XYZ file of C-alpha atoms in Angstrom:
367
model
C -32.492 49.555 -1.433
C -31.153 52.635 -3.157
C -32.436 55.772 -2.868
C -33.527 55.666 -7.004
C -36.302 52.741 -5.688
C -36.962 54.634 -2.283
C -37.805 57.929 -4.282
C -40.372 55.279 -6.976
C -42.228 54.157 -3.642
C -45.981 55.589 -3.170
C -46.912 56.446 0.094
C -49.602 54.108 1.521
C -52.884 56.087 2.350
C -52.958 54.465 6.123
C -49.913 55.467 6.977
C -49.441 58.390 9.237
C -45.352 59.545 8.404
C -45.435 62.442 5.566
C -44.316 61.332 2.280
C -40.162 62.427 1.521
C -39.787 65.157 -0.442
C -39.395 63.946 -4.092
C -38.820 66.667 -7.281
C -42.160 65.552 -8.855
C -43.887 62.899 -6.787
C -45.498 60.057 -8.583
C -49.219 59.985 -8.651
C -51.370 57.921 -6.817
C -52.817 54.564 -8.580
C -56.530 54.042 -9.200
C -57.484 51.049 -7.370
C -55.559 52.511 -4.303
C -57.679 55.386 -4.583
C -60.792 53.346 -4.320
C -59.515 51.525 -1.582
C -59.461 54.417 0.465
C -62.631 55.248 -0.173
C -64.105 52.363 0.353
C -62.260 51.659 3.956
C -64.187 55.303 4.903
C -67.140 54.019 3.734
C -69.930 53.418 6.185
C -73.368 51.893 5.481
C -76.467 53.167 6.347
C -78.213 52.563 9.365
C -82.014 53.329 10.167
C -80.884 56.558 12.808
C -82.796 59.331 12.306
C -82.324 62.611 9.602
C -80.969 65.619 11.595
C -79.442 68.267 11.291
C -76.444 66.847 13.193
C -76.096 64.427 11.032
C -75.275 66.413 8.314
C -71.875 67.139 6.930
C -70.262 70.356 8.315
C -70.490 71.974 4.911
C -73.811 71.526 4.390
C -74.834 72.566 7.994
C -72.963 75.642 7.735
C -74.512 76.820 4.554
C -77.995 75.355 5.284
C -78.388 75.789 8.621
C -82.376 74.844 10.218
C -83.085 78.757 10.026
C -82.577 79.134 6.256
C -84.163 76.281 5.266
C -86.831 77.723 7.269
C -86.857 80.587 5.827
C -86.528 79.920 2.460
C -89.673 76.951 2.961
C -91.720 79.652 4.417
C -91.166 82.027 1.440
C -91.758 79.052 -0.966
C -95.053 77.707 0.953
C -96.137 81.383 1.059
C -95.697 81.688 -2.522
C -97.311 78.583 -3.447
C -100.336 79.403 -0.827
C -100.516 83.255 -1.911
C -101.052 81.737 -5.838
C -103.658 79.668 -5.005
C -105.837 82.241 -3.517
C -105.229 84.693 -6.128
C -106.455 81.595 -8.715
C -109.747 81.273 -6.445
C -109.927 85.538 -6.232
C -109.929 85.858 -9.616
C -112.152 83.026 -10.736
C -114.556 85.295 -9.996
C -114.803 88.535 -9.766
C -117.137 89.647 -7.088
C -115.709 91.410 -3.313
C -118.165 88.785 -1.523
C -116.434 85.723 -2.860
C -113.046 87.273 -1.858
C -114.801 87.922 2.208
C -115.695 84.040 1.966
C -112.407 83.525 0.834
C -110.520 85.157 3.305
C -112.865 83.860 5.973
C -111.812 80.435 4.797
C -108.511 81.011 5.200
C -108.571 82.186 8.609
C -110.663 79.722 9.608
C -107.938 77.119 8.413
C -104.974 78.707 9.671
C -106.994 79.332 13.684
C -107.541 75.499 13.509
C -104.235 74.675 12.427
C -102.626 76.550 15.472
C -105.027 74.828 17.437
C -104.120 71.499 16.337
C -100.774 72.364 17.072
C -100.835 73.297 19.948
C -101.797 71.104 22.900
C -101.358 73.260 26.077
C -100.703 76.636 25.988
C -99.618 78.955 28.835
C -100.383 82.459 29.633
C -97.278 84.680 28.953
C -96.065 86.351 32.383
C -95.131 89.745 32.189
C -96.131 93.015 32.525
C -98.996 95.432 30.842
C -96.617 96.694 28.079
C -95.448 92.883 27.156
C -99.276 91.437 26.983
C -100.265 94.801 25.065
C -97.740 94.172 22.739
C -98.694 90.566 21.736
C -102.087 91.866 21.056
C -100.643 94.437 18.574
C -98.240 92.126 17.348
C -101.622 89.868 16.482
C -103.409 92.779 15.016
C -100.313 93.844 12.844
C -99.895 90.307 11.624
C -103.536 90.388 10.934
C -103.391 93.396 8.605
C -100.689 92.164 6.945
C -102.343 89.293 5.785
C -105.247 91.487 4.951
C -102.703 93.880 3.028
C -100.949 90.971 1.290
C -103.949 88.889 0.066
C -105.574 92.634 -1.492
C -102.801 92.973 -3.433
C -103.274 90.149 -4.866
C -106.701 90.791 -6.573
C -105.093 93.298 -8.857
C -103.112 90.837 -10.181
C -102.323 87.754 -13.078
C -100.683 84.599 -11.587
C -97.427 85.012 -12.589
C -97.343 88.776 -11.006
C -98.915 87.294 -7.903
C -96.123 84.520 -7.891
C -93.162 87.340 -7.645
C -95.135 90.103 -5.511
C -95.687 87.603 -2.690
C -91.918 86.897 -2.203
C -91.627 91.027 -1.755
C -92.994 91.238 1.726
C -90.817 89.397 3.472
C -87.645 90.234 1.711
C -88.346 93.470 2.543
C -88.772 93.412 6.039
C -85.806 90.939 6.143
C -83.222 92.987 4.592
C -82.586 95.142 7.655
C -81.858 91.945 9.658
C -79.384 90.588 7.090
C -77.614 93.134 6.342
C -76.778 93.882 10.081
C -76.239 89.649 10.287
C -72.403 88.712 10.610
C -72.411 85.844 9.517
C -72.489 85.566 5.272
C -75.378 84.517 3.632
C -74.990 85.305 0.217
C -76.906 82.846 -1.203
C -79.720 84.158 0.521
C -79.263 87.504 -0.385
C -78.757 86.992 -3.886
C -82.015 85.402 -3.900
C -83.932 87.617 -2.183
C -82.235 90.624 -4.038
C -83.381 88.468 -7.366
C -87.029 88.230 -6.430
C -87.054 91.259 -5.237
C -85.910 92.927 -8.881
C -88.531 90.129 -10.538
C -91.198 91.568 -8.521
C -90.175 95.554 -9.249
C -89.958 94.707 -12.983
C -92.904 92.872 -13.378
C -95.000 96.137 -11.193
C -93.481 98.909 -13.519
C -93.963 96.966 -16.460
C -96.193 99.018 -19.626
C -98.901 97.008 -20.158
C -101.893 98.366 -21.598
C -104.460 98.777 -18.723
C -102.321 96.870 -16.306
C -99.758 99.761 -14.791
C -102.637 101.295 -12.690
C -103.387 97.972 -10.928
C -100.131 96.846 -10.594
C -99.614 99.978 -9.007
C -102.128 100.016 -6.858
C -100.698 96.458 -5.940
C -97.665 97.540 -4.956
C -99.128 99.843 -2.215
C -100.947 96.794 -0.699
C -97.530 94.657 -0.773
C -95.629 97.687 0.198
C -97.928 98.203 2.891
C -97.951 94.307 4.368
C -93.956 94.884 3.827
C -94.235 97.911 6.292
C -96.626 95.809 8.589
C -94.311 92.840 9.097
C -90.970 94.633 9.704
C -93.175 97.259 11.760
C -93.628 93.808 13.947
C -89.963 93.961 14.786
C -90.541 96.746 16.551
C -92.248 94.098 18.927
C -89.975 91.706 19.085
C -87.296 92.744 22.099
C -90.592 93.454 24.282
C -92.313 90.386 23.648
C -89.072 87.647 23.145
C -89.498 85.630 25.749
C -93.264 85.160 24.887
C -93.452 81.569 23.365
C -94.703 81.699 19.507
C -97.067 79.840 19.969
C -99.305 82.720 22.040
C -97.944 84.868 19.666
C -99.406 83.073 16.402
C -102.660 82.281 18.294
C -103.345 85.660 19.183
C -102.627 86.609 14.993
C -104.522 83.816 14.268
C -107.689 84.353 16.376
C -107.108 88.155 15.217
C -107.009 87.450 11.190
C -110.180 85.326 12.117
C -112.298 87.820 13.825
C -111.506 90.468 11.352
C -112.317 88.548 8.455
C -115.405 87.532 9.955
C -116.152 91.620 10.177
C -115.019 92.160 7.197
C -117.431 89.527 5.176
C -120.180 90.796 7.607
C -119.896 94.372 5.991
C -119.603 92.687 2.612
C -122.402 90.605 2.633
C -125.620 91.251 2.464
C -127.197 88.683 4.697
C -124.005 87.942 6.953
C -125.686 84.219 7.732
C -125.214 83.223 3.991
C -121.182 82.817 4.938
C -122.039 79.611 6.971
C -125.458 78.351 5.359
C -124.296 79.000 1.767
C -121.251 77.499 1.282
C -119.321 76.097 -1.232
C -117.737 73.149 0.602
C -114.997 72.290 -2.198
C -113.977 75.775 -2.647
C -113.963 76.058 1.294
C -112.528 72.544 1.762
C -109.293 73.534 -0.624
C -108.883 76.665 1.245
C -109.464 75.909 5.082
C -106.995 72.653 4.651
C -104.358 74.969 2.538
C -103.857 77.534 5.200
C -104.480 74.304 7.913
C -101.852 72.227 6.160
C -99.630 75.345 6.381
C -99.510 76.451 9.967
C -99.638 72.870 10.815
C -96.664 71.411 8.863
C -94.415 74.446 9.079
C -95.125 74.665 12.939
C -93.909 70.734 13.328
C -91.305 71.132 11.056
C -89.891 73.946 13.454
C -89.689 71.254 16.103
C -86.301 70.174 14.960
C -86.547 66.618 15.398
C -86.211 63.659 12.982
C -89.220 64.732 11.041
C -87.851 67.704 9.373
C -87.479 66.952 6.403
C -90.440 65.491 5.119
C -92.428 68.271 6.844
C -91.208 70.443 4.571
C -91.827 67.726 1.854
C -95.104 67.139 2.863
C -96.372 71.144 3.563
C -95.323 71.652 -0.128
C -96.661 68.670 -1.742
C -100.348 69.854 0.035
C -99.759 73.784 -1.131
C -98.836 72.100 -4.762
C -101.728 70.157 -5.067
C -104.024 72.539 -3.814
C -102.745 74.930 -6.298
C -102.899 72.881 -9.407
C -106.313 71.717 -8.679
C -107.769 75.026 -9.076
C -105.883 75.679 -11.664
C -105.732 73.197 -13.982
C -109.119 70.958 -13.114
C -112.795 71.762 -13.987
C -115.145 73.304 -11.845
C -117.098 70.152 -11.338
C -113.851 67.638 -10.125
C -113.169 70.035 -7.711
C -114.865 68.661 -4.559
C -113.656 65.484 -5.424
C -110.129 66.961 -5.526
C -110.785 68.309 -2.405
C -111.667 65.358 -0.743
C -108.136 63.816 -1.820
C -106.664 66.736 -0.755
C -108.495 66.025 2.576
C -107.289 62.678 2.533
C -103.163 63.388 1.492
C -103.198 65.872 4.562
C -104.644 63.219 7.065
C -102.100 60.132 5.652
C -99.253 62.806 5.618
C -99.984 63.462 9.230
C -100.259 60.114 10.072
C -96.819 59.148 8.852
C -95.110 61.992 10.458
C -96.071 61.587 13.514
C -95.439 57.672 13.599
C -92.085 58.628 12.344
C -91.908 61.067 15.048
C -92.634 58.668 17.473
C -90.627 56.136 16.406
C -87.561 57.872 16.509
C -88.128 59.430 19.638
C -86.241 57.444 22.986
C -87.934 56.380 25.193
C -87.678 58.513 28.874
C -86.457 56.581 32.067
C -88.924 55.368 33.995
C -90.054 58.250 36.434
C -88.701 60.878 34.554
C -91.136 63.816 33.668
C -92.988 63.699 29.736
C -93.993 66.915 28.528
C -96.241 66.660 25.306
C -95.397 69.570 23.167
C -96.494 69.446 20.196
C -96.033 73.161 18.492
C -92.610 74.930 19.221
């Protein structure tokens, strides 16, 4: 064979020796193409979704702590727009104290549900101290986040809610090494949505939205002010940490619609039990989903399906539906929570291997 037919010759994809050098070389056919795809081709099995499992590329730009942080921002959106709907349905201080109670009467179950044993954190005065402050700070935050949110229309509500955290994350980011500029773009974009839609002229709506951004600027200061707390209380597992905010956010919420009310008994013998259905199982559904979803384990991803799905329900229901289908909504709502829950954790446990006999099975259910 001369070298005229050696130089016509297309290299075959499984072999291994370079291809000679050739002035323009001749382009691969079609169907050999699809051959080699099809000889890397690998069909699905039933192991489960992790992160592991993921391409490279897709691991390195979504990693588990952006996705986590970018389903937090989105569930706290979602959750922050539904209670502004309720707050502003009407227009009375005591309805946003039952509100608020509801809330935190969710969220302190949810951590409870999450959390099967917990453990005292060892350490000295100045690390227990600051887990207490850490709570309160948390606390006021939320406080500070869901008053500026009174002041406001939906839409306005929808962008001011993704300010708090951007701001208190920027400092971290910008002294992160690794890139993250889809991130940052992001948060840079809601955070000029937000600024615009505050310093807006609107006839009669400047001075609110003003005094709105001093609530969200001060929840801003309260959540990076709980990095200050961070080195001191790191080895403190999260979950003490979020049931100390929790139980915090509950008892002052509980003072606050005490104040508020005039006969503090009428928050538990006159309630509303959709409007406090909807809003207990939000925040529940919340802490509860995000918290397992945080596990890392084969579960992850519909976690995060299934925390948004409840927050996007929730939110359209009071939105869009008459007052008098709401309970029954509710009750749905009650009952997509419960299935949801069911199927995760059969999922869960399905996936899970099982230990060698006599080995040591911790239940940990939260973190």
């Amino acid at each position: 064979m001369g070298p005229e037919q050696g130089a016509d010759r297309v290299q075959s994809p499984w072999s291994s020796s370079p291809p000679a050098p050739t002035g323009s070389p001749a382009p691969e056919p079609a169907w050999r193409r699809w051959l080699r795809l099809l000889s890397t081709f690998r069909p699905r099995t039933h192991e489960p979704t992790t992160m592991t499992s993921m391409p490279a590329a897709v691991t390195a730009v979504m990693d588990s702590s952006s996705i986590q942080r970018i389903t937090l921002m989105l569930g706290s959106s979602l959750m922050w727009t539904m209670l502004a709907v309720l707050g502003r349905r009407r227009h009375s201080l005591e309805h946003t104290a039952r509100l608020l109670f509801y809330v935190s009467f969710g969220a302190f179950v949810g951590v409870l549900s999450c959390t099967l044993r917990m453990t005292r954190p060892q350490g000295s005065f100045a690390v227990n101290a600051s887990v207490v402050l850490r709570g309160f700070t948390m606390a006021f935050a939320f406080a500070a986040r869901f008053m500026s949110l009174i002041h406001l229309r939906i839409v306005d509500s929808a962008a001011l809610t993704s300010m708090a955290p951007v701001l208190a994350d920027l400092p971290s980011m910008a002294r992160s090494t690794t890139r993250k500029p889809a991130w940052l773009v992001f948060s840079l974009t809601c955070l000029g949505a937000a600024m615009g839609l505050l310093l807006y002229q609107v006839e009669g709506m400047r001075p609110q939205r003003l005094q709105s951004f001093g609530w969200a600027f001060l929840s801003a200061c309260l959540v990076a002010g709980q990095q200050v707390f961070t080195q001191t209380t790191k080895d403190v597992p999260q979950g003490v940490l979020l049931l100390h905010s929790s139980f915090t956010s509950l008892i002052l919420s509980t003072l606050f619609a005490g104040n508020v009310l005039e006969c503090p008994k009428d928050l538990l013998t006159k309630v509303d039990m959709g409007e406090m259905s909807v809003a207990s199982q939000t925040a529940f559904a919340y802490v509860f989903f995000v918290s397992k979803a945080r596990e890392g384990d084969q579960g992850l991803a519909n976690m995060y399906k299934y925390s948004l799905d409840v927050l996007m329900v929730c939110a359209l229901t009071w939105t869009f539906l008459p007052d008098d289908v709401v309970p029954l909504a509710s009750y749905a709502a009650a009952l997509f929570v419960l299935c949801a829950v069911v199927t995760a954790e059969v999922q869960r446990l399905s996936y899970t291997p099982r230990p060698p006999p006599g080995a040591k099975v911790i239940m940990r259910f939260f973190m």
